[in-house]
Short mmCIF file of C-alpha atoms in Angstrom, two decimals:
data_model
loop_
_atom_site.label_atom_id
_atom_site.label_comp_id
_atom_site.label_asym_id
_atom_site.label_seq_id
_atom_site.Cartn_x
_atom_site.Cartn_y
_atom_site.Cartn_z
CA MET A 1 0.10 0.21 -0.01
CA SER A 2 1.17 3.55 -0.36
CA SER A 3 2.50 5.17 2.62
CA ILE A 4 0.54 7.72 4.75
CA PHE A 5 3.69 9.11 6.38
CA LYS A 6 4.81 12.67 5.79
CA GLY A 7 8.61 12.98 5.84
CA ASP A 8 11.28 10.39 7.22
CA VAL A 9 10.23 9.62 10.76
CA SER A 10 11.69 6.98 12.90
CA ARG A 11 9.67 5.26 15.34
CA ARG A 12 11.94 6.34 18.00
CA SER A 13 11.33 10.20 17.16
CA VAL A 14 7.77 9.64 17.04
CA LEU A 15 7.96 8.26 20.44
CA ALA A 16 10.18 11.19 21.84
CA GLY A 17 7.70 14.01 20.35
CA ALA A 18 4.24 12.33 19.90
CA GLY A 19 1.56 14.83 20.67
CA ALA A 20 3.90 17.55 22.17
CA LEU A 21 2.21 20.51 20.12
CA GLY A 22 0.88 23.03 22.47
CA ALA A 23 0.13 26.11 20.84
CA ALA A 24 2.58 25.14 17.99
CA SER A 25 -0.33 22.82 16.73
CA LEU A 26 -2.30 25.92 15.81
CA ALA A 27 0.25 27.43 13.73
CA PHE A 28 -2.02 26.86 10.45
CA PRO A 29 -5.23 28.84 11.42
CA HIS A 30 -8.64 27.02 9.93
CA MET A 31 -6.23 24.59 8.03
CA ALA A 32 -9.08 21.78 7.85
CA VAL A 33 -12.32 23.78 8.77
CA SER A 34 -14.70 23.28 6.00
CA ALA A 35 -17.25 26.00 4.91
CA ASP A 36 -19.46 23.20 3.34
CA GLY A 37 -19.45 21.03 6.50
CA SER A 38 -17.73 18.37 4.75
CA VAL A 39 -14.75 18.28 7.43
CA LEU A 40 -14.99 17.90 10.94
CA THR A 41 -11.72 18.95 12.80
CA ILE A 42 -11.36 17.85 16.36
CA ARG A 43 -8.73 17.69 18.98
CA SER A 44 -7.37 14.40 20.50
CA TYR A 45 -4.90 14.15 23.76
CA SER A 46 -2.26 12.41 22.12
CA ASP A 47 -0.95 11.35 18.72
CA LEU A 48 -1.17 8.08 17.65
CA GLN A 49 1.33 5.38 18.08
CA VAL A 50 -0.07 1.83 17.48
CA LEU A 51 -3.31 1.25 15.46
CA ASP A 52 -3.13 -2.57 16.12
CA PRO A 53 -6.33 -3.97 18.37
CA ALA A 54 -4.15 -6.05 20.27
CA PHE A 55 -1.30 -3.50 21.37
CA TRP A 56 -2.91 -0.07 21.29
CA LEU A 57 -1.68 2.58 23.96
CA ALA A 58 -4.17 5.22 24.53
CA LEU A 59 -8.08 6.00 23.69
CA PRO A 60 -7.26 8.00 20.94
CA GLU A 61 -6.02 4.84 19.05
CA ALA A 62 -8.97 3.22 19.87
CA ASP A 63 -11.29 6.00 18.55
CA ILE A 64 -9.40 5.90 15.28
CA MET A 65 -9.38 2.03 15.01
CA ARG A 66 -13.35 1.38 15.27
CA SER A 67 -13.44 3.89 12.99
CA ILE A 68 -11.32 2.22 10.06
CA TYR A 69 -11.53 -1.55 11.40
CA ALA A 70 -14.89 -2.40 11.36
CA PRO A 71 -15.51 -4.04 14.66
CA LEU A 72 -18.36 -6.77 15.37
CA VAL A 73 -20.14 -4.01 17.50
CA SER A 74 -19.56 -0.64 18.74
CA ASN A 75 -21.20 1.47 21.46
CA GLN A 76 -24.41 3.35 20.51
CA GLN A 77 -24.45 6.98 21.14
CA GLY A 78 -26.56 8.49 23.86
CA ASP A 79 -26.93 8.64 27.71
CA GLU A 80 -27.56 4.90 28.24
CA TRP A 81 -24.65 2.05 27.63
CA ASN A 82 -25.89 0.51 24.38
CA TRP A 83 -24.39 -1.11 21.44
CA ARG A 84 -24.97 -1.25 17.87
CA PRO A 85 -24.07 -3.64 15.22
CA VAL A 86 -21.47 -2.60 12.47
CA ALA A 87 -19.63 -5.86 10.72
CA VAL A 88 -22.44 -8.03 11.78
CA GLU A 89 -25.85 -8.61 9.84
CA SER A 90 -26.82 -10.35 13.47
CA ILE A 91 -25.15 -11.31 16.62
CA GLU A 92 -26.81 -13.12 19.47
CA GLN A 93 -25.97 -15.01 22.58
CA LEU A 94 -27.55 -18.25 22.43
CA ASP A 95 -26.45 -19.34 26.19
CA ASP A 96 -23.88 -18.44 29.02
CA LEU A 97 -21.20 -20.06 26.63
CA THR A 98 -22.25 -19.47 22.88
CA ILE A 99 -22.59 -16.25 20.89
CA ALA A 100 -23.42 -16.98 17.26
CA PHE A 101 -22.61 -14.18 14.42
CA LYS A 102 -23.06 -13.56 10.84
CA LEU A 103 -21.21 -10.92 8.95
CA ARG A 104 -22.39 -8.47 6.45
CA ASP A 105 -21.71 -9.77 2.97
CA ASN A 106 -20.54 -6.62 1.47
CA ILE A 107 -17.49 -5.62 3.83
CA GLY A 108 -13.95 -5.28 2.23
CA PHE A 109 -10.41 -5.02 3.21
CA THR A 110 -8.63 -2.24 1.36
CA ASP A 111 -5.28 -2.72 -0.31
CA GLY A 112 -6.25 -5.99 -2.45
CA PHE A 113 -6.93 -8.09 0.69
CA GLY A 114 -10.53 -9.43 -0.35
CA GLN A 115 -13.88 -9.75 1.50
CA MET A 116 -14.10 -9.77 5.29
CA THR A 117 -14.75 -13.52 6.54
CA ALA A 118 -15.23 -15.48 9.55
CA ASP A 119 -11.89 -16.93 9.36
CA ASP A 120 -10.74 -13.02 9.83
CA VAL A 121 -13.03 -13.04 12.86
CA LYS A 122 -11.53 -15.97 14.59
CA PHE A 123 -8.11 -14.70 13.87
CA SER A 124 -8.84 -11.38 15.19
CA ILE A 125 -10.16 -12.82 18.57
CA GLU A 126 -7.87 -15.55 18.92
CA ARG A 127 -5.18 -13.42 18.23
CA ILE A 128 -5.73 -10.92 21.37
CA ALA A 129 -6.82 -14.10 23.38
CA ASP A 130 -3.45 -16.25 22.87
CA PRO A 131 -1.36 -15.89 25.98
CA ALA A 132 1.67 -16.11 23.49
CA ASN A 133 0.97 -12.97 21.90
CA GLU A 134 1.35 -11.12 25.37
CA SER A 135 -1.57 -8.64 24.35
CA PRO A 136 -2.39 -6.19 26.99
CA TYR A 137 -5.96 -6.85 26.52
CA ALA A 138 -6.07 -10.69 26.66
CA GLY A 139 -8.02 -10.09 29.88
CA ASP A 140 -11.23 -9.01 27.43
CA TRP A 141 -11.24 -12.41 25.76
CA SER A 142 -10.11 -14.48 29.23
CA ALA A 143 -13.08 -16.47 28.71
CA LEU A 144 -12.54 -17.49 25.26
CA LYS A 145 -12.37 -21.07 24.45
CA GLU A 146 -12.50 -20.86 20.65
CA VAL A 147 -14.16 -19.14 17.38
CA GLU A 148 -15.87 -21.86 15.37
CA ILE A 149 -16.32 -21.01 11.66
CA LYS A 150 -19.58 -22.16 10.30
CA ASP A 151 -19.30 -20.96 6.62
CA ASN A 152 -17.78 -18.08 5.19
CA LEU A 153 -19.64 -15.37 7.16
CA SER A 154 -21.28 -16.96 9.88
CA GLY A 155 -19.48 -18.61 13.14
CA LEU A 156 -19.86 -19.19 17.00
CA ILE A 157 -17.76 -17.54 19.58
CA HIS A 158 -17.30 -20.31 22.38
CA LEU A 159 -16.59 -19.37 26.10
CA LYS A 160 -14.92 -21.81 28.60
CA ASN A 161 -17.07 -20.23 31.27
CA LYS A 162 -19.70 -17.22 31.84
CA PHE A 163 -18.34 -13.81 31.37
CA VAL A 164 -20.48 -10.80 32.77
CA PRO A 165 -18.61 -8.06 31.05
CA LEU A 166 -18.84 -9.17 27.51
CA TRP A 167 -21.38 -7.06 25.89
CA THR A 168 -20.15 -4.14 27.71
CA THR A 169 -16.09 -4.17 27.81
CA THR A 170 -15.24 -6.59 25.29
CA LEU A 171 -17.65 -6.67 22.34
CA PRO A 172 -18.00 -2.75 21.96
CA THR A 173 -14.06 -2.00 22.27
CA PRO A 174 -11.52 -2.53 19.76
CA ALA A 175 -11.26 -6.11 21.16
CA SER A 176 -13.87 -6.88 18.47
CA CYS A 177 -12.55 -4.74 15.73
CA ILE A 178 -11.75 -7.22 12.90
CA VAL A 179 -8.30 -7.34 11.10
CA SER A 180 -7.40 -9.22 7.88
CA ARG A 181 -5.52 -12.61 8.71
CA LYS A 182 -3.86 -12.42 5.25
CA ALA A 183 -2.47 -8.92 5.70
CA VAL A 184 -1.36 -8.96 9.42
CA GLU A 185 0.51 -12.23 8.83
CA GLU A 186 1.96 -10.60 5.63
CA ILE A 187 3.76 -7.90 7.85
CA GLY A 188 4.74 -10.41 10.59
CA GLY A 189 1.86 -10.36 12.94
CA LYS A 190 2.01 -7.11 14.38
CA ILE A 191 0.74 -3.52 13.04
CA GLY A 192 2.45 -0.49 13.95
CA SER A 193 1.44 3.23 13.26
CA GLU A 194 0.74 2.53 9.69
CA PRO A 195 -2.89 0.49 9.16
CA VAL A 196 -3.29 -2.47 7.11
CA ALA A 197 -6.28 -3.65 5.24
CA GLN A 198 -8.88 -1.18 6.42
CA SER A 199 -12.63 -1.94 6.53
CA GLY A 200 -14.71 0.60 8.53
CA GLN A 201 -16.71 3.30 7.77
CA TYR A 202 -13.56 5.65 7.38
CA ILE A 203 -10.26 5.05 6.36
CA LEU A 204 -6.86 6.69 7.31
CA THR A 205 -5.22 8.39 4.54
CA GLU A 206 -2.61 10.64 5.95
CA TRP A 207 -0.53 10.90 9.18
CA VAL A 208 1.63 13.94 9.95
CA PRO A 209 3.42 12.91 13.16
CA LYS A 210 2.55 15.63 15.68
CA GLN A 211 0.48 17.57 13.58
CA LYS A 212 -2.73 15.75 12.19
CA THR A 213 -4.39 12.72 11.36
CA VAL A 214 -6.81 12.43 8.17
CA LEU A 215 -9.74 9.95 8.06
CA LYS A 216 -11.82 10.04 4.64
CA ARG A 217 -15.15 7.97 4.21
CA ASN A 218 -14.40 4.82 3.01
CA PRO A 219 -15.68 4.83 -0.60
CA ASP A 220 -16.22 1.14 -0.75
CA TRP A 221 -18.31 1.00 2.65
CA ALA A 222 -21.87 -0.18 1.66
CA TYR A 223 -23.73 0.77 4.61
CA GLU A 224 -24.09 3.52 6.90
CA PRO A 225 -21.80 6.46 5.91
CA GLY A 226 -19.69 8.49 8.36
CA GLY A 227 -21.25 11.73 9.07
CA TYR A 228 -18.63 14.02 7.24
CA GLU A 229 -16.49 13.67 4.20
CA GLU A 230 -13.17 13.91 6.24
CA ILE A 231 -12.39 14.00 9.98
CA HIS A 232 -9.04 15.84 10.88
CA ILE A 233 -7.59 14.74 14.04
CA LEU A 234 -5.20 17.23 15.76
CA PRO A 235 -3.07 16.00 18.57
CA ILE A 236 -3.03 18.69 21.19
CA GLU A 237 -1.76 17.31 24.85
CA ASP A 238 -3.04 20.34 26.86
CA PRO A 239 -6.85 20.71 26.99
CA SER A 240 -6.29 24.60 27.59
CA THR A 241 -4.48 24.90 24.64
CA ALA A 242 -7.14 23.23 22.83
CA GLU A 243 -9.91 25.60 23.98
CA LEU A 244 -7.95 28.38 22.69
CA GLY A 245 -7.71 26.73 19.45
CA PHE A 246 -11.54 26.21 19.56
CA GLU A 247 -12.31 29.61 20.22
CA ALA A 248 -9.89 30.64 17.34
CA GLY A 249 -11.99 28.57 15.04
CA ASP A 250 -9.46 25.84 14.65
CA LEU A 251 -11.39 23.08 16.00
CA ASP A 252 -14.97 22.04 15.74
CA TYR A 253 -14.91 19.94 18.46
CA THR A 254 -12.49 19.35 21.70
CA TRP A 255 -12.59 17.81 25.21
CA THR A 256 -11.92 20.90 27.68
CA SER A 257 -10.27 20.90 31.09
CA VAL A 258 -12.25 19.83 34.04
CA SER A 259 -11.23 23.35 35.64
CA SER A 260 -12.74 25.34 32.82
CA LEU A 261 -15.97 23.89 32.66
CA PRO A 262 -17.51 26.50 35.09
CA ARG A 263 -16.22 29.42 32.99
CA LEU A 264 -17.34 27.95 29.84
CA LYS A 265 -20.48 26.70 31.00
CA GLU A 266 -21.10 30.28 32.21
CA ASN A 267 -19.96 32.23 29.15
CA PRO A 268 -19.89 29.75 26.31
CA PRO A 269 -18.38 31.05 23.22
CA ALA A 270 -20.66 32.44 20.35
CA GLY A 271 -22.04 29.55 18.22
CA SER A 272 -20.84 26.85 20.42
CA VAL A 273 -22.36 24.08 22.86
CA VAL A 274 -20.76 23.13 26.13
CA GLU A 275 -21.53 19.76 27.71
CA GLU A 276 -20.49 18.15 30.96
CA LYS A 277 -20.88 14.44 31.29
CA PRO A 278 -20.44 11.85 34.23
CA SER A 279 -16.74 10.37 34.16
CA LEU A 280 -15.82 6.72 34.39
CA ALA A 281 -11.95 7.24 34.34
CA TYR A 282 -9.82 7.49 37.37
CA VAL A 283 -6.74 9.32 38.53
CA TRP A 284 -4.39 8.24 40.99
CA LEU A 285 -1.24 8.60 42.07
CA GLY A 286 0.89 5.49 41.87
CA MET A 287 4.23 4.13 43.76
CA ASN A 288 6.29 1.44 42.25
CA GLN A 289 6.68 -0.82 45.01
CA ASP A 290 9.95 -2.77 43.13
CA ASN A 291 11.83 0.50 42.99
CA GLU A 292 14.47 0.19 45.85
CA ALA A 293 13.52 3.47 47.34
CA LEU A 294 9.96 2.31 47.67
CA GLN A 295 10.17 -1.50 48.81
CA ASP A 296 9.54 -0.52 52.50
CA VAL A 297 5.55 -0.45 52.65
CA ARG A 298 5.68 1.91 55.36
CA ILE A 299 7.28 4.50 52.94
CA ARG A 300 4.49 3.76 50.93
CA ARG A 301 1.86 4.19 53.52
CA ALA A 302 3.66 7.29 54.59
CA ILE A 303 3.24 8.96 51.24
CA GLN A 304 -0.42 7.86 51.14
CA HIS A 305 -1.18 9.87 54.46
CA ALA A 306 1.04 12.63 53.41
CA ILE A 307 -1.30 13.52 50.54
CA ASP A 308 -4.23 15.66 51.18
CA ARG A 309 -6.53 14.38 48.44
CA GLN A 310 -8.99 17.16 48.86
CA THR A 311 -6.71 19.98 48.44
CA VAL A 312 -4.92 18.26 45.24
CA VAL A 313 -8.49 17.81 43.45
CA ASP A 314 -9.66 20.98 44.24
CA ALA A 315 -6.25 23.08 43.03
CA ALA A 316 -6.10 20.85 39.94
CA TYR A 317 -9.99 21.14 38.84
CA PHE A 318 -11.12 24.41 40.34
CA GLY A 319 -13.86 22.63 42.63
CA ALA A 320 -15.25 21.21 39.40
CA ALA A 321 -14.52 17.46 40.36
CA ALA A 322 -14.80 15.56 43.41
CA VAL A 323 -12.42 13.50 45.27
CA GLY A 324 -12.67 9.59 44.33
CA ASN A 325 -12.16 6.75 46.51
CA GLY A 326 -10.53 4.14 44.30
CA ILE A 327 -10.75 2.78 40.38
CA ILE A 328 -14.59 2.35 40.24
CA ALA A 329 -16.68 5.18 39.48
CA PRO A 330 -20.08 6.16 41.03
CA GLY A 331 -23.00 4.04 39.62
CA LEU A 332 -20.95 0.51 39.49
CA PRO A 333 -20.61 -2.21 41.49
CA GLY A 334 -17.61 -1.65 43.75
CA SER A 335 -17.66 2.09 44.24
CA ARG A 336 -16.46 3.15 47.39
CA ASP A 337 -17.45 5.79 50.04
CA SER A 338 -13.92 6.27 51.64
CA VAL A 339 -10.37 4.80 51.67
CA THR A 340 -8.48 2.89 54.30
CA TYR A 341 -5.68 6.01 54.70
CA ASP A 342 -6.31 9.39 55.71
CA TYR A 343 -4.53 12.93 55.56
CA ASP A 344 -2.29 12.89 58.39
CA PRO A 345 1.06 14.11 58.27
CA ASP A 346 2.20 13.25 61.78
CA LYS A 347 1.41 9.41 60.80
CA ALA A 348 3.48 10.08 57.79
CA ARG A 349 6.46 11.35 59.62
CA GLU A 350 6.16 8.53 62.17
CA LEU A 351 6.29 5.93 59.44
CA LEU A 352 9.25 7.44 57.48
CA ALA A 353 10.88 7.39 60.77
CA GLU A 354 10.36 3.86 61.61
CA ALA A 355 11.57 3.27 58.04
CA GLY A 356 14.84 5.29 58.65
CA ALA A 357 13.64 7.26 55.40
CA GLU A 358 13.66 11.02 56.62
CA GLY A 359 14.84 13.37 54.30
CA MET A 360 14.20 11.04 51.01
CA THR A 361 14.03 12.23 47.57
CA VAL A 362 11.65 10.78 45.00
CA THR A 363 10.62 11.50 41.48
CA LEU A 364 6.99 12.14 40.00
CA ASP A 365 6.31 11.40 36.68
CA ILE A 366 3.39 13.42 34.88
CA LEU A 367 1.86 13.95 31.57
CA ASN A 368 2.85 17.22 30.32
CA GLN A 369 -0.90 18.83 30.98
CA SER A 370 -1.82 21.98 33.14
CA GLU A 371 -4.37 20.22 35.56
CA ARG A 372 -1.44 17.31 36.04
CA LEU A 373 1.03 19.69 36.72
CA THR A 374 -1.22 21.66 39.26
CA ALA A 375 -1.87 18.57 41.01
CA ALA A 376 1.70 17.34 41.14
CA GLN A 377 2.78 20.74 42.97
CA VAL A 378 0.19 20.32 45.47
CA ILE A 379 1.60 16.55 45.98
CA GLN A 380 5.33 18.27 45.90
CA ALA A 381 4.48 20.57 48.81
CA ASN A 382 2.58 18.02 50.96
CA LEU A 383 5.55 15.79 50.49
CA ALA A 384 7.96 18.49 51.31
CA ASP A 385 5.66 18.76 54.61
CA VAL A 386 6.73 15.50 55.97
CA GLY A 387 10.43 15.96 54.90
CA ILE A 388 10.35 14.00 51.39
CA THR A 389 11.79 16.05 48.56
CA CYS A 390 10.02 15.48 45.33
CA GLU A 391 11.42 16.07 42.08
CA ILE A 392 8.57 16.70 39.11
CA LYS A 393 9.26 14.99 35.54
CA GLN A 394 7.06 16.44 32.65
CA ASN A 395 6.93 13.75 29.77
CA ASP A 396 4.76 14.44 26.51
CA SER A 397 2.48 11.66 25.80
CA GLY A 398 4.73 9.61 23.24
CA THR A 399 7.11 9.20 26.24
CA PHE A 400 4.79 9.10 29.47
CA TRP A 401 2.77 5.99 27.86
CA THR A 402 5.71 3.91 27.73
CA LEU A 403 7.49 4.80 31.09
CA GLY A 404 6.34 1.66 33.24
CA SER A 405 6.61 -0.75 30.27
CA LYS A 406 8.95 -3.86 30.80
CA ASP A 407 10.25 -3.35 27.26
CA GLY A 408 11.73 -0.19 28.12
CA ASP A 409 14.70 0.72 29.90
CA TYR A 410 12.80 3.24 32.84
CA PHE A 411 10.44 0.97 34.41
CA MET A 412 12.61 0.23 37.50
CA ASN A 413 13.41 3.94 37.72
CA LEU A 414 10.19 4.76 37.77
CA GLN A 415 9.15 5.95 41.62
CA LEU A 416 5.88 7.93 41.64
CA VAL A 417 3.74 8.38 38.67
CA LEU A 418 0.52 10.44 38.41
CA SER A 419 -1.74 8.65 36.02
CA ARG A 420 -5.52 8.67 34.58
CA PHE A 421 -7.23 5.63 32.96
CA SER A 422 -10.03 5.48 30.91
CA MET A 423 -12.82 3.32 31.50
CA ASN A 424 -15.70 1.15 30.21
CA PRO A 425 -18.90 0.41 32.07
CA ASP A 426 -17.96 -2.86 34.00
CA PRO A 427 -15.89 -2.63 37.28
CA SER A 428 -13.76 -5.37 35.96
CA TRP A 429 -12.41 -3.02 33.22
CA ALA A 430 -10.88 -1.16 36.21
CA THR A 431 -9.17 -3.80 37.96
CA VAL A 432 -7.99 -6.06 35.15
CA TRP A 433 -5.03 -3.79 34.52
CA PHE A 434 -3.65 -4.37 38.03
CA THR A 435 -3.34 -7.91 37.98
CA PRO A 436 -0.23 -9.76 38.06
CA GLU A 437 -0.32 -10.44 34.47
CA GLN A 438 0.05 -6.66 33.74
CA VAL A 439 3.17 -6.05 35.71
CA GLY A 440 5.28 -4.21 33.11
CA VAL A 441 2.51 -3.69 30.97
CA TRP A 442 0.00 -1.25 32.48
CA ASN A 443 0.60 -2.13 36.30
CA TRP A 444 3.36 0.25 36.70
CA GLU A 445 3.26 0.20 40.63
CA ARG A 446 4.24 -3.44 39.95
CA PHE A 447 1.54 -4.67 42.64
CA ASN A 448 1.67 -8.44 42.64
CA ASN A 449 -1.46 -10.17 44.62
CA GLU A 450 -2.60 -13.35 43.91
CA GLU A 451 -5.84 -12.60 46.31
CA TYR A 452 -6.35 -9.86 44.16
CA LYS A 453 -6.09 -12.08 40.98
CA ALA A 454 -8.24 -14.60 42.17
CA LEU A 455 -11.15 -11.92 43.11
CA HIS A 456 -11.02 -10.44 39.84
CA GLU A 457 -11.48 -13.82 38.21
CA GLU A 458 -14.48 -14.51 40.34
CA GLY A 459 -15.90 -10.90 39.51
CA LEU A 460 -15.81 -11.90 35.74
CA VAL A 461 -18.59 -14.92 36.33
CA GLU A 462 -20.59 -13.46 39.27
CA SER A 463 -23.68 -11.74 38.00
CA ASP A 464 -25.40 -11.06 41.29
CA PRO A 465 -24.50 -6.90 41.77
CA ALA A 466 -24.55 -7.24 45.46
CA LYS A 467 -21.98 -9.90 45.40
CA ARG A 468 -19.84 -8.00 42.78
CA ASP A 469 -20.13 -5.21 44.71
CA GLU A 470 -18.45 -6.85 47.59
CA ILE A 471 -15.82 -8.19 45.38
CA TYR A 472 -14.51 -5.18 43.82
CA LYS A 473 -14.57 -3.41 47.38
CA LYS A 474 -12.32 -5.87 48.80
CA MET A 475 -9.99 -5.70 45.53
CA GLN A 476 -9.50 -1.78 46.20
CA GLY A 477 -9.00 -2.24 49.94
CA LEU A 478 -6.35 -4.69 48.96
CA MET A 479 -4.80 -1.98 46.84
CA ASP A 480 -4.87 0.43 49.57
CA GLU A 481 -3.10 -2.09 51.98
CA SER A 482 -0.11 -2.32 49.37
CA GLY A 483 0.64 1.36 49.95
CA CYS A 484 1.06 1.68 46.04
CA TYR A 485 -2.16 3.85 45.51
CA VAL A 486 -3.36 7.25 46.33
CA PHE A 487 -6.92 7.50 44.57
CA LEU A 488 -7.64 11.15 43.69
CA THR A 489 -10.89 11.67 41.66
CA HIS A 490 -12.69 10.34 38.39
CA GLU A 491 -13.06 13.92 37.32
CA VAL A 492 -15.89 14.81 35.30
CA VAL A 493 -15.99 15.02 31.25
CA GLY A 494 -16.36 18.67 29.92
CA LEU A 495 -16.61 19.07 25.93
CA ILE A 496 -17.28 22.02 23.73
CA HIS A 497 -18.42 21.70 19.92
CA LYS A 498 -20.09 24.13 17.33
CA ASP A 499 -23.42 24.01 17.05
CA THR A 500 -23.36 23.27 13.45
CA VAL A 501 -22.08 19.65 15.02
CA ASN A 502 -24.16 16.89 16.36
CA PRO A 503 -21.40 14.66 18.36
CA GLY A 504 -21.49 11.01 18.39
CA LEU A 505 -20.94 10.53 21.99
CA LYS A 506 -20.79 7.78 24.57
CA PRO A 507 -22.72 8.22 27.97
CA ASN A 508 -19.14 9.44 29.61
CA GLY A 509 -18.50 11.86 26.63
CA GLU A 510 -15.84 9.71 24.81
CA PRO A 511 -16.41 10.39 21.18
CA LEU A 512 -17.80 7.68 18.49
CA LEU A 513 -16.21 9.25 15.26
CA PRO A 514 -18.28 7.71 12.58
CA LEU A 515 -21.54 8.77 14.39
CA PHE A 516 -20.54 12.64 14.34
CA LYS A 517 -22.95 14.40 12.08
CA PRO A 518 -23.61 18.14 10.91
CA ALA A 519 -26.42 19.30 12.92
#
């Protein structure tokens, strides 16, 4: 296929600078704003790095993948968590262990890779589930036994056991995006930043690293067309910068900073719509328990007691977000009203003295965003108050999202990290990232607890809401006891769009690009 890259860019240089645009990303005013409404220009918080459903790194990549690789199903827009068929003509759960599907009969892959078949479905799903491939998303298909091919377009998904999150956090996510077996095998089994054999409502036609990604309607897509001829995605890490870009007319849609929501809701820019959505995401301070300086649990517990969570959240979000008490948001089984540690500087000093760690120095890695920096500065002051010197290290998105990876050279040097994870509407999609299998993948705290793992697996098959609530609360209690976590907030989701745009959004405000339409 013809390259979509612009310029001679190595993967290393992309990782080093991905998304680090700031105001420079708006250096070409109105570059993609279409007078006739055929082009939608939106902000993404990071540049793409991996467009592989088995190995993606950040939510903006998932948004793109569900547009260019037809998934079996995807989320439906609106205020309720529902799904809609995309690649399938029909899909039905026959019993606890069996799902029947039939593909639409006119979905083709680009670049001459032919029609999408049930064999491609088998390949795509089993590829994620296969432990040998070490996909970070293997947990989405942890209950998979096999995909059985019935004919060219039909098959059965067989499960080993009941799997409660199947229709909420597996099928509507990139875990059901279908890739071409032939195409992926031809490139050696793994997709990088350049897609192969696209099949969705859009195709990716251009990527200028750190500047823009261009999606165009797939001319061969025979079903519901995307709402815009083109979608231009600008990677702008800092939401405050994106807000300025929106007000200057360079964007049609953007997430806002949480701290800006009160101002924008009170005085929205002319011709705009400001929305606030409940968030499932979670923000926390993590501690790498395997780092030499943090191996003593008393030191980690001291840091827990040293952090004034309310002040951190109020300072970072200007009162627009509430303090959170875990990784599971209100409204889901397992949501908690409190944590098992409190703000107690004297207790922190006592624990540090017991551990012989008075006067220690730590590093705190953050994503280069204004809200993260403000939160980090309050944490820095809290730690200074108990005698810990904290150095804040700001990272662009390309660097940040690889800090704790066992494939890199920094993961053991990582000490404190301020993180935010996106979520899907089942508590298991919060807990899965902290299982032992995720150590060195997304479990950067290197929290390794077999009881936690057993409870996670129990929650996947338990359908009683009260029992699930008990399971997930106990799991978060184990996280508290490890000393590796200081839970901060679930935030809220703020977004702003032109009144000429009808955005396709999940209930938590995350975008569904193929469902955006002119108003």
